[in-house]
Amino acid sequence: MNDITCPKCGGLTQGLIDGFCKDCFFKTSHLIEAPLVLYAKVCSTCGAQLTKGKWNNEYTIAEIVTRTTEDALLIHEKADDIEICVEPKQMSPHLYRVKVEASATILEEPVQQSIETEVRITRIACDMCSRMSGNYFEAILQIRAASRHPTVEEKTKCMQIINNTLEKMQKKGDRTAFITSSAEERDGIDLYMGSANATRIICKEIVSELGGGFAESSSLFGRKDGKDVYRMTFSLRLPEFMPGDIIEFKDKVVEIKKFSKSVTGTDLIKSGRFISSPDDMKGFALIAKRSTAKKAVVVSMEKDEMMLLDPDNFETVTVKIPVPFSASEGDEVPVIKSSIGLVALPDETSRKSDL
């Protein structure tokens, strides 16, 4: 094989690498390169980072600096077995000095190199925070309850479901999954939501867990880019009855255990399990709650009946013993009054176990 003259040093070599002899190649080639100054855009409110045109808030500032540096590195195309160590050092809240050490093999020769750069943090408002500060919303979520006002516990539970769902959607990249503002109304809560799709998912989650139903409607808000823009209203209705409610219709007195897509409870007259659907509950009316039941003294017990002292007039009344029931003569037991008379409630442990 004829020797070739290196155009840089003039020496003879058996082959050229990128136009140079091997010695000149390693003298002039760099394992890694990076700009002297890099910029990272970070939201001044939530800390999200703009990466490749998309905002995310999965990383700390130090991680953002490291990722910004790694993304900007140029690595020699002939390098193999590459190992890179990035060491950021904070100089100020907006400036990091970064040392990068790299080792690899090029043409089976071990190569090491160390460079330095700096990453400057630019604080701006991300798309989500800009929308929130501008009161942007796509939907209104109205949380109400059928024929009553939502309880404090129900409103708290709804907000837990909402916040958990929004957090999950944000982690998946939905930058409009947020609450712009809220208003406490006399009969419920109104929430102004950044995403109609997120609001629809939230409604399904609440109905699945607490029962009830929801309806949605739209209204024309304006036009953008030649297209009509609509705002959605989601009317969420929590169920009329809650666990612990005691309801009555005709010859049935039922203590509710769960009221959602199906209704379960205890038939207090037959001491049996009650199962129905919300559509079949028309006509039932709330007559009491377990939490407000009065106490009656057990006078005597015989087989499946017992005698109680009516808590209102202290007259002796015979009632059916509910199942399960662990009280004895002389004990006080919870009772409610229905159209068919005094009704004793079963042990509360059975109700809790079915919830």
Coordinates of C-alpha atoms in Angstrom, one line a residue:
M1 CA 0.0 0.0 0.0
N2 CA 1.3 3.4 -0.9
D3 CA 1.8 5.9 1.8
I4 CA -0.3 9.1 1.8
T5 CA 0.9 12.5 2.8
C6 CA -1.0 14.2 5.6
P7 CA -2.1 17.7 4.5
K8 CA -1.5 19.1 8.0
C9 CA 1.8 17.9 9.1
G10 CA 3.2 16.6 5.8
G11 CA 4.1 13.3 7.3
L12 CA 3.5 10.0 5.5
T13 CA 0.7 7.7 6.7
Q14 CA -1.0 4.6 5.4
G15 CA -4.5 6.2 5.6
L16 CA -6.3 9.4 6.4
I17 CA -8.9 9.9 9.1
D18 CA -11.3 12.7 8.2
G19 CA -8.5 14.0 5.9
F20 CA -5.6 13.8 8.5
C21 CA -3.1 11.3 9.8
K22 CA -3.9 9.6 13.0
D23 CA -1.7 12.0 15.1
C24 CA -3.2 15.1 13.6
F25 CA -6.7 13.7 13.9
F26 CA -6.4 13.3 17.7
K27 CA -4.7 16.7 18.0
T28 CA -7.5 18.5 16.2
S29 CA -10.6 16.5 17.0
H30 CA -12.7 17.0 20.2
L31 CA -14.5 14.2 22.0
I32 CA -17.2 16.7 23.2
E33 CA -18.1 20.3 22.5
A34 CA -20.7 22.7 23.9
P35 CA -21.6 26.4 23.6
L36 CA -19.9 28.6 26.1
V37 CA -23.4 29.9 27.3
L38 CA -26.6 27.9 27.5
Y39 CA -30.1 29.1 28.4
A40 CA -32.9 27.3 30.2
K41 CA -36.4 28.7 30.3
V42 CA -38.1 28.1 33.6
C43 CA -41.5 29.2 34.8
S44 CA -41.2 31.8 37.6
T45 CA -44.4 30.6 39.2
C46 CA -44.6 26.8 39.1
G47 CA -41.0 25.9 38.1
A48 CA -41.9 24.1 34.8
Q49 CA -39.2 23.9 32.1
L50 CA -39.6 24.6 28.4
T51 CA -38.0 21.7 26.6
K52 CA -38.2 21.2 22.9
G53 CA -41.3 23.5 22.7
K54 CA -43.1 21.7 25.5
W55 CA -43.5 22.7 29.2
N56 CA -43.1 20.1 31.9
N57 CA -42.5 20.3 35.7
E58 CA -40.9 16.9 36.3
Y59 CA -37.4 18.1 37.3
T60 CA -35.6 20.2 39.9
I61 CA -33.5 23.2 38.8
A62 CA -30.3 21.2 39.2
E63 CA -31.8 18.5 37.0
I64 CA -32.9 21.1 34.5
V65 CA -29.3 22.5 34.3
T66 CA -27.9 19.0 33.8
R67 CA -30.4 18.1 31.1
T68 CA -29.9 21.4 29.3
T69 CA -26.2 20.8 29.2
E70 CA -26.5 17.2 28.1
D71 CA -28.9 18.2 25.3
A72 CA -26.5 20.7 24.0
L73 CA -23.4 18.4 23.9
L74 CA -21.8 17.5 20.6
I75 CA -20.1 14.1 20.8
H76 CA -17.7 12.9 18.2
E77 CA -19.4 10.6 15.7
K78 CA -16.6 8.0 15.9
A79 CA -16.8 7.8 19.7
D80 CA -17.7 4.5 21.4
D81 CA -18.1 3.4 25.1
I82 CA -19.0 6.9 26.0
E83 CA -19.1 8.0 29.7
I84 CA -20.2 11.5 30.6
C85 CA -20.3 13.2 34.0
V86 CA -22.0 16.6 34.4
E87 CA -21.3 18.6 37.6
P88 CA -23.4 21.8 37.9
K89 CA -22.4 24.5 40.5
Q90 CA -24.8 27.2 41.4
M91 CA -23.2 30.7 41.2
S92 CA -26.4 32.7 41.7
P93 CA -30.2 32.0 41.5
H94 CA -29.9 32.5 37.8
L95 CA -26.5 31.2 36.9
Y96 CA -24.8 27.8 37.0
R97 CA -21.2 26.9 36.1
V98 CA -21.1 23.4 34.6
K99 CA -18.1 21.1 34.3
V100 CA -18.4 18.2 31.9
E101 CA -16.0 15.3 32.0
A102 CA -16.1 12.6 29.2
S103 CA -14.3 9.5 28.4
A104 CA -14.6 7.2 25.4
T105 CA -12.8 5.3 22.7
I106 CA -12.2 6.6 19.2
L107 CA -10.7 4.1 16.7
E108 CA -9.9 1.9 19.7
E109 CA -7.8 4.6 21.3
P110 CA -8.9 5.8 24.8
V111 CA -9.8 9.5 24.9
Q112 CA -10.7 11.9 27.8
Q113 CA -11.8 15.5 27.7
S114 CA -13.1 18.1 30.2
I115 CA -14.9 21.3 29.2
E116 CA -16.8 24.0 31.0
T117 CA -19.9 25.9 30.1
E118 CA -22.5 28.0 31.9
V119 CA -26.3 27.7 32.1
R120 CA -28.3 30.9 32.5
I121 CA -31.9 30.5 33.9
T122 CA -34.4 32.7 32.2
R123 CA -37.6 33.2 34.3
I124 CA -40.8 33.5 32.3
A125 CA -44.4 32.5 32.7
C126 CA -45.4 29.1 31.3
D127 CA -48.5 28.4 29.3
M128 CA -50.5 27.1 32.2
C129 CA -49.6 29.9 34.6
S130 CA -50.2 32.5 31.9
R131 CA -53.7 31.1 31.3
M132 CA -54.4 30.9 35.0
S133 CA -53.3 34.5 35.7
G134 CA -55.5 35.6 32.7
N135 CA -58.5 33.8 34.2
Y136 CA -58.7 31.4 31.2
F137 CA -61.3 28.7 31.4
E138 CA -63.1 26.3 29.1
A139 CA -65.7 24.9 31.4
I140 CA -67.7 25.6 34.5
L141 CA -68.3 22.7 37.0
Q142 CA -71.3 23.2 39.1
I143 CA -71.4 20.7 42.1
R144 CA -74.9 20.4 43.6
A145 CA -77.0 17.7 45.3
A146 CA -80.4 16.4 44.4
S147 CA -83.2 17.9 46.6
R148 CA -80.6 19.0 49.3
H149 CA -77.4 20.9 49.8
P150 CA -74.0 19.0 49.7
T151 CA -72.5 18.4 53.0
V152 CA -69.1 19.7 54.1
E153 CA -67.8 16.1 53.9
E154 CA -69.1 15.7 50.4
K155 CA -67.6 18.9 49.2
T156 CA -64.3 18.0 50.8
K157 CA -64.4 14.6 49.1
C158 CA -65.2 16.1 45.7
M159 CA -62.3 18.5 46.0
Q160 CA -60.0 15.6 46.8
I161 CA -61.1 13.7 43.7
I162 CA -60.8 16.8 41.6
N163 CA -57.3 17.7 42.8
N164 CA -56.1 14.1 42.5
T165 CA -57.5 13.8 38.9
L166 CA -55.9 17.1 37.8
E167 CA -52.6 16.1 39.3
K168 CA -52.6 12.9 37.4
M169 CA -53.6 14.6 34.1
Q170 CA -50.8 17.3 34.5
K171 CA -48.2 14.5 35.0
K172 CA -49.5 13.0 31.7
G173 CA -48.8 16.4 30.0
D174 CA -52.2 18.1 30.1
R175 CA -51.3 21.7 30.6
T176 CA -54.9 22.9 30.8
A177 CA -55.9 20.6 33.7
F178 CA -56.2 23.3 36.3
I179 CA -58.8 25.3 38.3
T180 CA -58.8 28.9 37.4
S181 CA -61.1 30.0 40.2
S182 CA -63.9 28.8 42.5
A183 CA -66.9 30.2 44.1
E184 CA -68.8 28.8 47.2
E185 CA -72.5 29.0 46.5
R186 CA -75.3 28.5 49.0
D187 CA -76.3 25.3 47.3
G188 CA -72.9 24.0 46.3
I189 CA -69.6 24.9 44.5
D190 CA -68.9 26.5 41.1
L191 CA -65.4 25.8 39.7
Y192 CA -64.0 27.5 36.6
M193 CA -61.8 24.8 34.8
G194 CA -59.0 25.2 32.3
S195 CA -60.0 22.1 30.4
A196 CA -63.5 20.8 29.3
N197 CA -62.0 17.4 28.8
A198 CA -60.5 17.3 32.3
T199 CA -63.8 18.4 33.7
R200 CA -65.7 15.6 32.0
I201 CA -63.2 13.1 33.4
I202 CA -63.6 14.6 36.9
C203 CA -67.4 14.3 36.7
K204 CA -67.1 10.6 35.8
E205 CA -64.7 10.0 38.7
I206 CA -67.0 11.7 41.2
V207 CA -70.1 9.9 40.0
S208 CA -68.3 6.6 40.1
E209 CA -67.2 7.2 43.7
L210 CA -70.1 9.2 45.2
G211 CA -73.0 8.4 42.9
G212 CA -75.3 10.8 41.3
G213 CA -75.0 12.0 37.7
F214 CA -74.1 14.9 35.5
A215 CA -75.2 16.8 32.4
E216 CA -73.2 19.0 30.0
S217 CA -74.2 21.9 27.8
S218 CA -72.3 24.4 25.6
S219 CA -72.6 28.0 24.7
L220 CA -70.9 30.0 22.0
F221 CA -68.1 32.2 23.5
G222 CA -66.5 33.6 20.4
R223 CA -64.3 32.8 17.4
K224 CA -60.6 32.0 17.1
D225 CA -58.7 31.3 13.9
G226 CA -62.0 31.3 12.0
K227 CA -63.6 28.6 14.3
D228 CA -66.3 28.9 16.8
V229 CA -65.2 28.6 20.4
Y230 CA -67.6 27.1 23.0
R231 CA -67.6 27.1 26.8
M232 CA -69.0 24.1 28.5
T233 CA -71.1 23.9 31.7
F234 CA -71.1 20.6 33.6
S235 CA -74.0 20.3 36.1
L236 CA -73.1 17.6 38.6
R237 CA -75.8 16.3 40.9
L238 CA -74.8 14.2 43.9
P239 CA -77.4 11.6 45.0
E240 CA -80.5 12.6 47.0
F241 CA -79.7 10.1 49.8
M242 CA -76.5 9.4 51.7
P243 CA -75.1 6.5 53.7
G244 CA -76.9 6.6 57.1
D245 CA -80.1 8.2 55.7
I246 CA -83.3 6.4 56.7
I247 CA -85.9 6.7 54.0
E248 CA -89.5 5.5 53.7
F249 CA -92.0 4.7 51.0
K250 CA -95.3 2.8 51.5
D251 CA -94.4 -0.3 53.6
K252 CA -90.6 0.0 53.3
V253 CA -88.3 1.7 55.8
V254 CA -84.7 1.5 54.5
E255 CA -81.3 2.6 55.9
I256 CA -79.1 3.6 53.0
K257 CA -75.6 2.1 52.9
K258 CA -74.6 3.2 49.4
F259 CA -76.3 5.4 46.8
S260 CA -74.5 5.4 43.4
K261 CA -75.1 3.5 40.2
S262 CA -76.9 1.0 42.4
V263 CA -78.6 1.5 45.8
T264 CA -77.9 -0.8 48.7
G265 CA -79.2 -0.7 52.3
T266 CA -81.0 -2.5 55.0
D267 CA -84.8 -3.1 55.0
L268 CA -85.5 -2.2 58.6
I269 CA -88.9 -3.9 58.6
K270 CA -87.9 -7.2 57.1
S271 CA -84.3 -7.1 58.6
G272 CA -83.0 -8.0 55.1
R273 CA -80.7 -6.6 52.4
F274 CA -82.2 -3.9 50.2
I275 CA -81.0 -3.5 46.6
S276 CA -82.4 -1.1 44.0
S277 CA -81.5 1.4 41.3
P278 CA -81.7 5.2 41.6
D279 CA -84.5 5.2 39.0
D280 CA -86.7 3.0 41.2
M281 CA -86.3 5.2 44.2
K282 CA -88.9 7.8 43.2
G283 CA -91.4 8.3 46.0
F284 CA -89.0 7.6 48.9
A285 CA -88.6 10.3 51.4
L286 CA -86.0 11.0 54.1
I287 CA -87.5 10.5 57.6
A288 CA -84.4 10.3 59.8
K289 CA -80.6 9.8 59.9
R290 CA -78.8 7.3 62.0
S291 CA -76.8 10.1 63.5
T292 CA -79.9 11.8 64.8
A293 CA -81.7 8.6 66.0
K294 CA -83.1 8.8 69.6
K295 CA -82.3 6.3 72.3
A296 CA -84.9 4.0 73.8
V297 CA -84.5 1.6 76.8
V298 CA -85.0 -2.1 76.3
V299 CA -87.6 -3.3 78.8
S300 CA -87.8 -7.0 77.8
M301 CA -86.9 -9.3 74.9
E302 CA -88.7 -12.4 73.6
K303 CA -87.6 -14.3 70.5
D304 CA -87.8 -11.8 67.6
E305 CA -89.6 -9.0 69.5
M306 CA -88.8 -6.7 72.3
M307 CA -90.5 -4.0 74.4
L308 CA -89.1 -0.5 74.5
L309 CA -89.9 2.7 76.3
D310 CA -90.9 5.3 73.7
P311 CA -88.4 8.2 74.1
D312 CA -91.1 10.8 73.5
N313 CA -93.9 9.6 75.8
F314 CA -92.3 6.8 77.7
E315 CA -95.0 4.4 76.8
T316 CA -94.2 0.7 76.4
V317 CA -94.0 -0.3 72.7
T318 CA -93.4 -3.7 71.1
V319 CA -91.1 -3.7 68.1
K320 CA -89.3 -6.3 66.0
I321 CA -85.7 -7.1 66.9
P322 CA -83.4 -6.0 64.0
V323 CA -80.5 -8.1 62.7
P324 CA -77.8 -8.0 63.8
F325 CA -78.6 -6.8 67.3
S326 CA -76.4 -7.2 70.5
A327 CA -78.3 -5.1 73.1
S328 CA -79.8 -6.7 76.2
E329 CA -82.5 -5.7 78.6
G330 CA -81.8 -2.4 80.3
D331 CA -79.6 -1.1 77.4
E332 CA -80.4 1.9 75.3
V333 CA -80.8 1.3 71.5
P334 CA -81.2 3.8 68.6
V335 CA -84.7 4.1 67.3
I336 CA -86.5 6.2 64.7
K337 CA -90.2 6.9 64.1
S338 CA -91.9 6.1 60.8
S339 CA -95.5 6.1 59.6
I340 CA -95.8 2.5 60.8
G341 CA -94.5 3.3 64.3
L342 CA -91.2 3.0 66.2
V343 CA -88.4 1.1 64.4
A344 CA -85.2 -0.1 66.1
L345 CA -81.9 0.2 64.2
P346 CA -79.5 -2.8 63.8
D347 CA -76.0 -2.6 65.2
E348 CA -74.0 0.1 63.4
T349 CA -71.1 -2.3 62.7
S350 CA -73.1 -4.0 60.0
R351 CA -73.6 -0.7 58.2
K352 CA -70.0 0.2 58.3
S353 CA -68.8 -3.1 57.0
D354 CA -70.8 -2.7 53.8
L355 CA -69.6 0.8 52.9

